[in-house]
Coordinates of C-alpha atoms in Angstrom, one line a residue:
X1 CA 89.1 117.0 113.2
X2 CA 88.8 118.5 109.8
X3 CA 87.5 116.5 106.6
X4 CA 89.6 116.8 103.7
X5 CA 86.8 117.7 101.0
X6 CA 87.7 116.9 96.9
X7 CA 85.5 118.4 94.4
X8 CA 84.5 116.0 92.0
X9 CA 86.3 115.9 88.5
X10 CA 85.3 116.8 85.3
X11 CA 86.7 114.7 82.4
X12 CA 84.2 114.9 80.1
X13 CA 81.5 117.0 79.1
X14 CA 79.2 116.7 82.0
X15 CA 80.8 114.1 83.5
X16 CA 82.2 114.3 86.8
X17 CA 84.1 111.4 89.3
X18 CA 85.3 111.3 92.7
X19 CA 88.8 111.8 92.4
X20 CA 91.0 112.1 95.4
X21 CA 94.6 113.2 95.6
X22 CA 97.3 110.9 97.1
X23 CA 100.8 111.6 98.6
X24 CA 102.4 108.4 98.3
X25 CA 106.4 108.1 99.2
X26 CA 108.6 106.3 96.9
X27 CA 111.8 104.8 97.1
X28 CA 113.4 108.4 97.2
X29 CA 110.7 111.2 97.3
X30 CA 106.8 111.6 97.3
X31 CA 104.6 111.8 94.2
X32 CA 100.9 112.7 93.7
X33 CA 98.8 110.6 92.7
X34 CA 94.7 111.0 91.7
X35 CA 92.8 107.9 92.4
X36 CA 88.8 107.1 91.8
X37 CA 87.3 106.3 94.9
X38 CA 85.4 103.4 94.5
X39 CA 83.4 102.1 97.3
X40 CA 83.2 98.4 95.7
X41 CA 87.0 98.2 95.9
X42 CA 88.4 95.8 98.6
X43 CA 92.2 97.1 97.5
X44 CA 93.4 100.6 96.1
X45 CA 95.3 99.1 92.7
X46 CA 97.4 101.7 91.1
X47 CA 98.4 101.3 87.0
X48 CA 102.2 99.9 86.9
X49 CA 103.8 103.4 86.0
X50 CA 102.9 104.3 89.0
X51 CA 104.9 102.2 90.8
X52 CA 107.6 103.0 88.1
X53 CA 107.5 106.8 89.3
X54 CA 108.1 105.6 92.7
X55 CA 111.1 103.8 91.9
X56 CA 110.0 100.2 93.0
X57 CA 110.0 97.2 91.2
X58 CA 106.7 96.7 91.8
X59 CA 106.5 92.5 91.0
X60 CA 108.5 92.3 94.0
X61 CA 105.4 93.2 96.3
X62 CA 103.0 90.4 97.4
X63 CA 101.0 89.1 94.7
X64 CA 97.3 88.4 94.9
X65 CA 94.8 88.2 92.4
X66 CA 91.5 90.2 92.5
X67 CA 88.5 90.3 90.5
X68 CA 86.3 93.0 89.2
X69 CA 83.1 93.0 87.1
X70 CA 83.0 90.4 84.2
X71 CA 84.8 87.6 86.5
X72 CA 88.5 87.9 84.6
X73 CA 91.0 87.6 87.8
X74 CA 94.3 90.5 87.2
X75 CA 97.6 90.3 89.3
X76 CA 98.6 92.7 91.5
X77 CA 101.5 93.3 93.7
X78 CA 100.9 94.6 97.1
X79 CA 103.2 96.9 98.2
X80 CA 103.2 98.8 102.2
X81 CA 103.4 102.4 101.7
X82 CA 103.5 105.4 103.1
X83 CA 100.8 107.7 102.1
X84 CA 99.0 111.1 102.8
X85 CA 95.3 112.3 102.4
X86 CA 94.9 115.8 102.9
X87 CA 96.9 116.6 106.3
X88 CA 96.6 112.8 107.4
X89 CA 100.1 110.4 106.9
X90 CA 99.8 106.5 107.3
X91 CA 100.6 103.7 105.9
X92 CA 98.0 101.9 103.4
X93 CA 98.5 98.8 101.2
X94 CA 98.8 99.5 97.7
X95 CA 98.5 96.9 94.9
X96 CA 100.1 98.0 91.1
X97 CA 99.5 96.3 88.3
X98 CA 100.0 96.2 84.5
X99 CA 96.8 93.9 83.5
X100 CA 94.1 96.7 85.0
X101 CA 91.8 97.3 81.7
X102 CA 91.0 100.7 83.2
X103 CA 92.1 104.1 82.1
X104 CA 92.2 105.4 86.1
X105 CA 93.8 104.3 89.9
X106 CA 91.2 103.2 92.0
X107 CA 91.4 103.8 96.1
X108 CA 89.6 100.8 97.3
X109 CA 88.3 100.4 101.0
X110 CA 91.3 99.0 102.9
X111 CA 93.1 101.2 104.9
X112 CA 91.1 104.1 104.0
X113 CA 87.6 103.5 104.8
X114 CA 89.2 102.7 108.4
X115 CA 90.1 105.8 109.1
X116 CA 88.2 108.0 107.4
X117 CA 84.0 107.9 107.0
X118 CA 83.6 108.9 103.4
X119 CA 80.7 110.4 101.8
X120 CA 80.0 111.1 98.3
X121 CA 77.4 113.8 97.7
X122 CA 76.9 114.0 93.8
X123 CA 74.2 116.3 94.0
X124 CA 77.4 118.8 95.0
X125 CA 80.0 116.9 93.5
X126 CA 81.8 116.5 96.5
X127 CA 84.1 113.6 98.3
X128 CA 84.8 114.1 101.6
X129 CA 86.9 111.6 104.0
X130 CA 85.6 112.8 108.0
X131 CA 88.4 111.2 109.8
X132 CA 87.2 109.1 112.8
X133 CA 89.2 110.2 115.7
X134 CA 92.5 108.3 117.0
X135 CA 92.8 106.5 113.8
X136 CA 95.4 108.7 111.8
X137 CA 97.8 111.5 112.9
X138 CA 98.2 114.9 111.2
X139 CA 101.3 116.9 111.8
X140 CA 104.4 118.1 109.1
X141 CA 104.4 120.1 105.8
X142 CA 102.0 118.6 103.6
X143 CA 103.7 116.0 100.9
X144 CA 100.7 117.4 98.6
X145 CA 101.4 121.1 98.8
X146 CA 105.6 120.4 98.6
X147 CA 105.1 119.2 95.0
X148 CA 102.5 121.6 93.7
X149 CA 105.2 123.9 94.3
X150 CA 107.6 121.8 92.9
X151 CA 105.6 121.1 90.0
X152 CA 104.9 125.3 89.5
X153 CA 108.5 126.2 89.2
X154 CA 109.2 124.3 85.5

């Protein structure tokens, strides 16, 4: 199988992250949404507007508290969702919340790292999720490529 490959971002001068791009279906239709990977991340935890642009009410998904650096605990509602990496479709758990002190999404281990083996070269710049064979399926139009089209018609 084929990785998918991201080059990493640049958001500020000299200053480039691994950002990956997400199909995630909503209530009604799929969004894209850019994540950090970040290797030290049980759960992928998505800012509330997020979960606003996929028309759910996103305190009504499980809630568990998580930690990050500096020990302050956040809540954040666990949602099962249907998502896309590159030509791969599955469904991941996805945690929003509106108490994450960071300006980005983060795509934690869980239900990536499974099916994928992801490396992060940044002496290229470059993400790249390998996926490990019989753990996703590939097949349909790609969500991802649906709305940059959508998105280059306004």
């Amino acid at each position: 199988m084929r990785p998918v490959i991201f080059q990493y971002k640049e958001f500020e001068k000299n200053s480039y992250y691994p950002i990956a791009e997400l199909g995630v279906g909503g209530v009604e239709k799929w969004r894209k949404i850019d994540a950090y990977v970040d290797s030290g991340a049980t759960l992928s935890v998505f800012a509330s507007v997020e979960a606003d642009r996929l028309g759910l009410k996103f305190k009504e998904g499980k809630k568990r508290y998580l930690g990050g650096i500096g020990g302050k605990s956040i809540p954040v509602y666990v949602h099962r969702l249907k998502v896309q990496l590159g030509p791969h479709k599955f469904h991941a758990n996805l945690g929003f919340s509106d108490e994450m002190g960071v300006g980005f999404n983060l795509l934690g281990r869980e239900d990536f790292f499974s099916r994928f083996d992801v490396t992060f070269s940044d002496a290229h710049r470059q993400l790249t999720f390998q996926p490990i064979k019989g753990k996703s399926k590939t097949g349909g139009k790609s969500i991802l490529t649906v709305a940059k089209r959508k998105r280059k018609a306004y």
